[in-house]
PDB file of C-alpha atoms in Angstrom:
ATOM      1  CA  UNK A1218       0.000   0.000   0.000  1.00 90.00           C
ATOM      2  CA  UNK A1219       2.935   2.655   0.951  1.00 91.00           C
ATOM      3  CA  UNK A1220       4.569   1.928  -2.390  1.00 91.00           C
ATOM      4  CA  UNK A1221       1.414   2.615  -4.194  1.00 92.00           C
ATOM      5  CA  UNK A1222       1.238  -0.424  -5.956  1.00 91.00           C
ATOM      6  CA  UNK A1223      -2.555  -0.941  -5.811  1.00 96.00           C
ATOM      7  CA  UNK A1224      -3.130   2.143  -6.624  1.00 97.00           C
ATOM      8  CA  UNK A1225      -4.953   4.740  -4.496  1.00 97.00           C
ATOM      9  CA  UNK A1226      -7.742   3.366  -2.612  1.00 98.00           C
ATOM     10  CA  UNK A1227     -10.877   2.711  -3.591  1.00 99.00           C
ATOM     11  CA  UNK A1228     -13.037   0.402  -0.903  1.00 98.00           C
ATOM     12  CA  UNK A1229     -12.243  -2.100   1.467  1.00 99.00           C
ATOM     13  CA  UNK A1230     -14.027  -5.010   3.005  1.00 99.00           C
ATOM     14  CA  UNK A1231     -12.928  -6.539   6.635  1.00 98.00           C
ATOM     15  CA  UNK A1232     -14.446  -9.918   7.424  1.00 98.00           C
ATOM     16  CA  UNK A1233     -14.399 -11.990  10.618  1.00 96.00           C
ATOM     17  CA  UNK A1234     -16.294 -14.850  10.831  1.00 97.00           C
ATOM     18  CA  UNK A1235     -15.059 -17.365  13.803  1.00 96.00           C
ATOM     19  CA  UNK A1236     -16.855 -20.162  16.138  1.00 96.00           C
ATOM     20  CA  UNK A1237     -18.550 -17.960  18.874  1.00 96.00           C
ATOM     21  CA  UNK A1238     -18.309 -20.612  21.702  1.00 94.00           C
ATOM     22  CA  UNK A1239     -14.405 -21.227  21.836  1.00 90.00           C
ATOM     23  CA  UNK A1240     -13.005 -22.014  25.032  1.00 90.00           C
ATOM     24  CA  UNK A1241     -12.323 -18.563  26.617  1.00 89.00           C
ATOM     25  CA  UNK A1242     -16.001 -17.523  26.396  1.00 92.00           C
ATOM     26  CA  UNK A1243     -16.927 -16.210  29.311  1.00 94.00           C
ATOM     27  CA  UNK A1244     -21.037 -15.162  30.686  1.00 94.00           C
ATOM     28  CA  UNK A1245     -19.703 -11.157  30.248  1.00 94.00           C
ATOM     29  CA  UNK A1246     -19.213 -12.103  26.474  1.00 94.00           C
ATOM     30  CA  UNK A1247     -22.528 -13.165  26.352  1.00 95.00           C
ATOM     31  CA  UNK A1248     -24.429  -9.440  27.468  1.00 96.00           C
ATOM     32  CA  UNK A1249     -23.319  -6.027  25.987  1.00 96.00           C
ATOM     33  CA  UNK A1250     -24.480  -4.195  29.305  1.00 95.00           C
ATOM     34  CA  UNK A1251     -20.863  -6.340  30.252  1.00 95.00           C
ATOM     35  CA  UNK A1252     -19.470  -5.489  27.193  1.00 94.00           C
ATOM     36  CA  UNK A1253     -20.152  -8.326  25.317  1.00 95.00           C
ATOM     37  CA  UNK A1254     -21.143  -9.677  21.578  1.00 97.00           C
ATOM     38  CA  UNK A1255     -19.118 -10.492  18.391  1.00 97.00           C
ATOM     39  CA  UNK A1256     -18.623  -6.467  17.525  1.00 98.00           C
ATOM     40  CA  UNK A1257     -17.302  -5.338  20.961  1.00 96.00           C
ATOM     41  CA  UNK A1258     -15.463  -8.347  21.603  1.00 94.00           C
ATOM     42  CA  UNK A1259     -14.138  -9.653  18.272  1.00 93.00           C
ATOM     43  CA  UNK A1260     -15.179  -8.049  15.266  1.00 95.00           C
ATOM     44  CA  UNK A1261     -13.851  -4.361  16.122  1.00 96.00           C
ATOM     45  CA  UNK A1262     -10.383  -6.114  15.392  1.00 95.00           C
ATOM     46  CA  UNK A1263     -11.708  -6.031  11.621  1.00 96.00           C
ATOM     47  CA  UNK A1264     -12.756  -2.482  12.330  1.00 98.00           C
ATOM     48  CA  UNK A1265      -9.355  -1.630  13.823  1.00 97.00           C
ATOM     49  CA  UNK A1266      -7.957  -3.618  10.710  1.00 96.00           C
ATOM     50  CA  UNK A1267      -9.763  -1.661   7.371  1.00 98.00           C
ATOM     51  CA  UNK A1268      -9.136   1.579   9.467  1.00 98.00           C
ATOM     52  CA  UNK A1269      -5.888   1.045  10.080  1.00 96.00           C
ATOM     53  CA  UNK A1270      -4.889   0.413   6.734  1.00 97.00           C
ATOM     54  CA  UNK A1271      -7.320   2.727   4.748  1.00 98.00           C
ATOM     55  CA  UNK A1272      -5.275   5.189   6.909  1.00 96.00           C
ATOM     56  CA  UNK A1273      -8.199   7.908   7.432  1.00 97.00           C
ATOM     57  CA  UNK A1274     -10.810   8.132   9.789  1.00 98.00           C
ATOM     58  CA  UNK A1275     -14.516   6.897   9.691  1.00 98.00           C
ATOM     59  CA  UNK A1276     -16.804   9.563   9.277  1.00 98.00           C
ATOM     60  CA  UNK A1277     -19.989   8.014   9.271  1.00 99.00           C
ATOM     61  CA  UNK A1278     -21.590   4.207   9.461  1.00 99.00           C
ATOM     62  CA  UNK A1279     -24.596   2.485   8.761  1.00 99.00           C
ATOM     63  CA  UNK A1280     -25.079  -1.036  10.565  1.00 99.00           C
ATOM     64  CA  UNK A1281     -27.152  -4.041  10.946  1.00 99.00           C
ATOM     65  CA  UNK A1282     -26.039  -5.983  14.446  1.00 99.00           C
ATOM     66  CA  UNK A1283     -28.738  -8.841  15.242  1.00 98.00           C
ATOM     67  CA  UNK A1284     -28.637 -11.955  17.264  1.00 98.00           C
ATOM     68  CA  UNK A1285     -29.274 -14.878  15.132  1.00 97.00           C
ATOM     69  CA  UNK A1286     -27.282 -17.884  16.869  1.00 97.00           C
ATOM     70  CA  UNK A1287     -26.991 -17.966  19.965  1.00 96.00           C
ATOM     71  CA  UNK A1288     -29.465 -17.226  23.090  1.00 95.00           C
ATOM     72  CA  UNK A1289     -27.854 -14.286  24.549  1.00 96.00           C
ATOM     73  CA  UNK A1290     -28.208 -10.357  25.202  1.00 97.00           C
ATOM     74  CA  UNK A1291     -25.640  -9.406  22.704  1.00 97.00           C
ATOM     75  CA  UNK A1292     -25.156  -9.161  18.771  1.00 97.00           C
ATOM     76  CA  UNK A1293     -23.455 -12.679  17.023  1.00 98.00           C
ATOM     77  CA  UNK A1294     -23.376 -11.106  13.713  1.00 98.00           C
ATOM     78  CA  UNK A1295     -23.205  -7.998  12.114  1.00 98.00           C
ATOM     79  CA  UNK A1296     -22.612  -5.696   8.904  1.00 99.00           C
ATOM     80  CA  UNK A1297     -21.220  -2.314   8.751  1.00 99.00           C
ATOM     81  CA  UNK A1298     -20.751  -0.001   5.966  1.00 99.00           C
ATOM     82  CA  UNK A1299     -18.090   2.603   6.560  1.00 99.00           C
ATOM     83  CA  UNK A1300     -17.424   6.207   5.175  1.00 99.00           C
ATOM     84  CA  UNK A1301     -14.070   7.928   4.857  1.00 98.00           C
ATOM     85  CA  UNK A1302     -12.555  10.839   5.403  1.00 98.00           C
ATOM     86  CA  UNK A1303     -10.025  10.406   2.013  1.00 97.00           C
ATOM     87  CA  UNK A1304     -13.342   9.163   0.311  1.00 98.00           C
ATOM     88  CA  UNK A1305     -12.590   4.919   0.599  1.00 99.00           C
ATOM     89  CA  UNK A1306     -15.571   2.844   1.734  1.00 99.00           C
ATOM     90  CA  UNK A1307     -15.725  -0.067   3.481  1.00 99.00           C
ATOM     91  CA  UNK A1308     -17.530  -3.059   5.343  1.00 99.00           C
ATOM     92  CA  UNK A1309     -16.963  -4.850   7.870  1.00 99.00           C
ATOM     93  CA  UNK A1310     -18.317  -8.369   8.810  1.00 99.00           C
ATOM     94  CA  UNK A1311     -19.066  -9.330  12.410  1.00 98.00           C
ATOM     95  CA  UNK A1312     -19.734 -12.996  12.447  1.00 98.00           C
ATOM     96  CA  UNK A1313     -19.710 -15.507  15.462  1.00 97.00           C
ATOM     97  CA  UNK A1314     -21.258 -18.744  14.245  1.00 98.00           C
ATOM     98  CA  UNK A1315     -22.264 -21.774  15.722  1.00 96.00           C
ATOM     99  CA  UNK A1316     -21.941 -23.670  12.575  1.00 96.00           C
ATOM    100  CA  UNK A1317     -19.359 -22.804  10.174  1.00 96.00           C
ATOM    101  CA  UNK A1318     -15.569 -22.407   9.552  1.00 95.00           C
ATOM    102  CA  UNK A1319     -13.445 -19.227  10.109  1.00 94.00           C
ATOM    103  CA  UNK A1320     -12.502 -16.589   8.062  1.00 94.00           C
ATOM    104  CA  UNK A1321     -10.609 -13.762   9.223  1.00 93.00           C
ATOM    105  CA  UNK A1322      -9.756 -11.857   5.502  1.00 96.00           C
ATOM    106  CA  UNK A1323      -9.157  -8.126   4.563  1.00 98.00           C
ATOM    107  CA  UNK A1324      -9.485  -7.658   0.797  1.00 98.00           C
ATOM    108  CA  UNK A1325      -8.791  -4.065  -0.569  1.00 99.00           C
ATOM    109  CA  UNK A1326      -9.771  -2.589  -4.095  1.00 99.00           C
ATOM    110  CA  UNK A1327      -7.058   0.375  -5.376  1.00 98.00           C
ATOM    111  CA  UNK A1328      -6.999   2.033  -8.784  1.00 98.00           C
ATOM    112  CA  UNK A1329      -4.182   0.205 -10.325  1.00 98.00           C
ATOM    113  CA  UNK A1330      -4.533  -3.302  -8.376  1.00 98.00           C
ATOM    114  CA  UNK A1331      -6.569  -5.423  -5.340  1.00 98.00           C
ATOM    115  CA  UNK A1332      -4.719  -6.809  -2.263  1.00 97.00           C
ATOM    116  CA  UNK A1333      -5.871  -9.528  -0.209  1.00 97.00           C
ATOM    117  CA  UNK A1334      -4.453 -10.295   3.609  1.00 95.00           C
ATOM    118  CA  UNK A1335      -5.816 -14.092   4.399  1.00 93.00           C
ATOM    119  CA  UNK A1336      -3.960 -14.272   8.364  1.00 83.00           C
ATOM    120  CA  UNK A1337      -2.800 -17.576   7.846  1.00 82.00           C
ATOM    121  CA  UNK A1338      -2.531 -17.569   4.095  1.00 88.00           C
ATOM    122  CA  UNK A1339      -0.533 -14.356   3.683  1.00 93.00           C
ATOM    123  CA  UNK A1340      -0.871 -11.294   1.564  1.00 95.00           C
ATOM    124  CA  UNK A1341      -1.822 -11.650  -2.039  1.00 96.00           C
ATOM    125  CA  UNK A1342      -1.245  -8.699  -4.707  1.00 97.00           C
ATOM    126  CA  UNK A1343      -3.742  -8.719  -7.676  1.00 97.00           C
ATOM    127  CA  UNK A1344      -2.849  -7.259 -11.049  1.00 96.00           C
ATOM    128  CA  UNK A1345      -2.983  -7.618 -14.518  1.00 95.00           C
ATOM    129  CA  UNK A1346      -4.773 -10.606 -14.403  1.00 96.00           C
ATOM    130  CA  UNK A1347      -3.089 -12.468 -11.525  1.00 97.00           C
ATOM    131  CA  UNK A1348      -2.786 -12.632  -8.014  1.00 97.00           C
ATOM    132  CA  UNK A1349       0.814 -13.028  -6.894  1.00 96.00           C
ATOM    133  CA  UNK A1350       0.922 -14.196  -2.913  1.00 96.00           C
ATOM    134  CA  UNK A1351       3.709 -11.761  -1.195  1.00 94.00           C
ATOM    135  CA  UNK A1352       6.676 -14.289   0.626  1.00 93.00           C
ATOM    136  CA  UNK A1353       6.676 -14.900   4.135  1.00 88.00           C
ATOM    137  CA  UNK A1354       3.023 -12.792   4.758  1.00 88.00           C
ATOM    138  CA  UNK A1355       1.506 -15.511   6.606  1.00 84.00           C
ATOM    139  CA  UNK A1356       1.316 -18.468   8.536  1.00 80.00           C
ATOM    140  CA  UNK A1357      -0.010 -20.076  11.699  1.00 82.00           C
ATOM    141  CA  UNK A1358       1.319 -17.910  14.367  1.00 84.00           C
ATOM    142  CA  UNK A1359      -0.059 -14.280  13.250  1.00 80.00           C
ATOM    143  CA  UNK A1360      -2.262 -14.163  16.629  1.00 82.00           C
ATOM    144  CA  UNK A1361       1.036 -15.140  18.854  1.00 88.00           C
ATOM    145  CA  UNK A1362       3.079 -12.769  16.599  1.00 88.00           C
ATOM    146  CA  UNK A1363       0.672  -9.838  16.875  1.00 88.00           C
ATOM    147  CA  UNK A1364       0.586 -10.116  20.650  1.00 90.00           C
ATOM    148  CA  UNK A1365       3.891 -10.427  21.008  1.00 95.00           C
ATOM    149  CA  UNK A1366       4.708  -7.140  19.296  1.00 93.00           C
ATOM    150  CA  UNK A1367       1.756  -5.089  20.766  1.00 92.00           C
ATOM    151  CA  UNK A1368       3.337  -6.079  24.355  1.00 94.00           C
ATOM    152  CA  UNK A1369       6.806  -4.879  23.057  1.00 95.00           C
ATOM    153  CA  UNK A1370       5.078  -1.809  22.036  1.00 94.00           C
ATOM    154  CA  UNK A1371       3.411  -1.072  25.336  1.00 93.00           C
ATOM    155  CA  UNK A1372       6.714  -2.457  27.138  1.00 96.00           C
ATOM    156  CA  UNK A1373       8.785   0.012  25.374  1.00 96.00           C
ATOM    157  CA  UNK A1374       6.322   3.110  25.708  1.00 94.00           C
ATOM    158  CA  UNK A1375       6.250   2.253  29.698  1.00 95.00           C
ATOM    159  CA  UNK A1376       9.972   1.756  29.941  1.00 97.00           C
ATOM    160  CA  UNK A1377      11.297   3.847  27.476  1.00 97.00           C
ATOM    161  CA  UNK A1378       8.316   7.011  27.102  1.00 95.00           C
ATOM    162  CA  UNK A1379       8.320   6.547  23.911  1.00 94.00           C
ATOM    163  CA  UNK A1380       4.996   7.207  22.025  1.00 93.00           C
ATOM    164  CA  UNK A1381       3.083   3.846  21.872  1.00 91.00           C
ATOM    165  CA  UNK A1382       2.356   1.817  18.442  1.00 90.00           C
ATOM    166  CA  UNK A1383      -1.537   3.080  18.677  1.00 91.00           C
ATOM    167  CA  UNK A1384      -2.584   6.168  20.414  1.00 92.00           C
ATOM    168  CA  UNK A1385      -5.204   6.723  22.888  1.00 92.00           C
ATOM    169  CA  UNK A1386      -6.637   9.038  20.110  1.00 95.00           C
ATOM    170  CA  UNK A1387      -7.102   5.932  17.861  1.00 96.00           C
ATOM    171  CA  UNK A1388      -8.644   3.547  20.350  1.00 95.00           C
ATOM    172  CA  UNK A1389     -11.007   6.297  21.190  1.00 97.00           C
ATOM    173  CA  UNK A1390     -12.058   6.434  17.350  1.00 98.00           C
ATOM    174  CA  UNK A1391     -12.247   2.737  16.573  1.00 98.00           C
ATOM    175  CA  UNK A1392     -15.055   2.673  20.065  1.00 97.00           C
ATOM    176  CA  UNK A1393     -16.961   5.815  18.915  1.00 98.00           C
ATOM    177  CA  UNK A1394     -17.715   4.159  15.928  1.00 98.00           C
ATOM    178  CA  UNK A1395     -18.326   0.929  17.194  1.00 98.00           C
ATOM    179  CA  UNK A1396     -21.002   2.671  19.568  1.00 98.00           C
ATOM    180  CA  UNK A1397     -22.223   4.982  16.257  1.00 98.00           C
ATOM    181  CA  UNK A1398     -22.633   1.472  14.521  1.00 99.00           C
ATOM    182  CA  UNK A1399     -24.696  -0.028  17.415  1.00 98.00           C
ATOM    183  CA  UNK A1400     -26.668   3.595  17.176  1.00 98.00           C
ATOM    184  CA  UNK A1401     -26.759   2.758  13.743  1.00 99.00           C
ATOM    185  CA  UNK A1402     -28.300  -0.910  14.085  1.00 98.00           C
ATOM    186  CA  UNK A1403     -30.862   0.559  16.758  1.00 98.00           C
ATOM    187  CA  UNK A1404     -31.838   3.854  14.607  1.00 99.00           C
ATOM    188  CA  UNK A1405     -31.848   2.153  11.238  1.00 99.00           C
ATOM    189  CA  UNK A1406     -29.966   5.306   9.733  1.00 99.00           C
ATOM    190  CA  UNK A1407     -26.394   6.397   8.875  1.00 99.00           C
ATOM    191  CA  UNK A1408     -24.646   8.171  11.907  1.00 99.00           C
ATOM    192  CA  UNK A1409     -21.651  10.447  11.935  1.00 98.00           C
ATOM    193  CA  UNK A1410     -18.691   9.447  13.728  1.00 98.00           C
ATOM    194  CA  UNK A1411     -16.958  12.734  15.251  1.00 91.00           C
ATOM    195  CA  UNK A1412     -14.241  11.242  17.148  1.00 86.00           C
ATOM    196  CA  UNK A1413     -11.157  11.439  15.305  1.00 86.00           C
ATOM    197  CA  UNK A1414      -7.430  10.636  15.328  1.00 89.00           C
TER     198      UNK A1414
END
């Protein structure tokens, strides 16, 4: 993306799909007045994701959240649509399933080229015709990896003051729109998201 070779941006679509009851699932999971369902717990990592590498802020959101599998007081699937700042839109899919198999995959649509990241398979570049996977994007261990280097991060920032890998500024804006899509999903309308980083 920083070399430009898709292109500028056009949309992006963030999907997590994943077995709901896996072992760490705890009652709190189970309510959002705890702070539970599949959004709040999981599926703002897709949010996090598209954001993250769209590189802009969201600056509105339309959503559907419903409860559809499971016998609980929180949302176990859901379907944002995003707006941009820099013009990109994008979705997000919010799926815990009781029947199923997982798919965590961010695909992204530029003006010269697409680019897929599968976390296991890797990063794939498409253009002219082909997809091309990128070497050494992937594998089995990108959940142990990524926690690994967000405590380094924080570990560094603590011991060192140095300014941490994601600011309080973005955490704030990933939640505001996480509680504008849940506004969203009650409201049936499109709500602005003012926070911003």
């Amino acid at each position: 993306l920083d070399a430009g070779e898709v292109g500028d941006l056009v949309l992006g679509i963030s999907t997590m799909s994943k077995y709901w009851f896996e072992p760490n699932r705890r009652a709190w999971h189970l309510d959002r007045s705890t702070g539970g369902g599949m959004l709040l717990s999981a599926g703002m990592h897709c949010l996090d994701r598209l954001t993250w590498l769209v590189g802009s802020p969201v600056t509105s959101v339309a959503a559907h959240l419903t409860t559809r599998f499971h016998d609980q007081a929180a949302d176990d699937a859901g379907l944002l649509f995003l707006r941009y700042a820099n013009g990109v839109a994008g979705t997000v899919v919010s799926v815990g399933y009781r029947e199923g198999a997982p798919k965590h995959l961010t695909e992204l649509t530029g003006t010269r080229g697409m680019l897929t990241v599968d976390y296991t398979g890797g990063v794939t570049v498409g253009r002219n015709g082909l997809w091309q996977p990128v070497p050494d994007s992937g594998g089995e261990e990108w959940m142990h990896l990524a926690l690994i280097a967000e405590w380094r991060g924080f570990a560094d920032a603590v011991q060192n003051g140095t300014a941490p890998p994601v600011t309080g500024a973005y955490g704030r804006h990933i939640m505001a729109t996480i509680f504008a899509a849940e506004e969203s999903s009650r409201r049936h309308e499109e709500i602005a998201v003012d926070v911003t980083f």
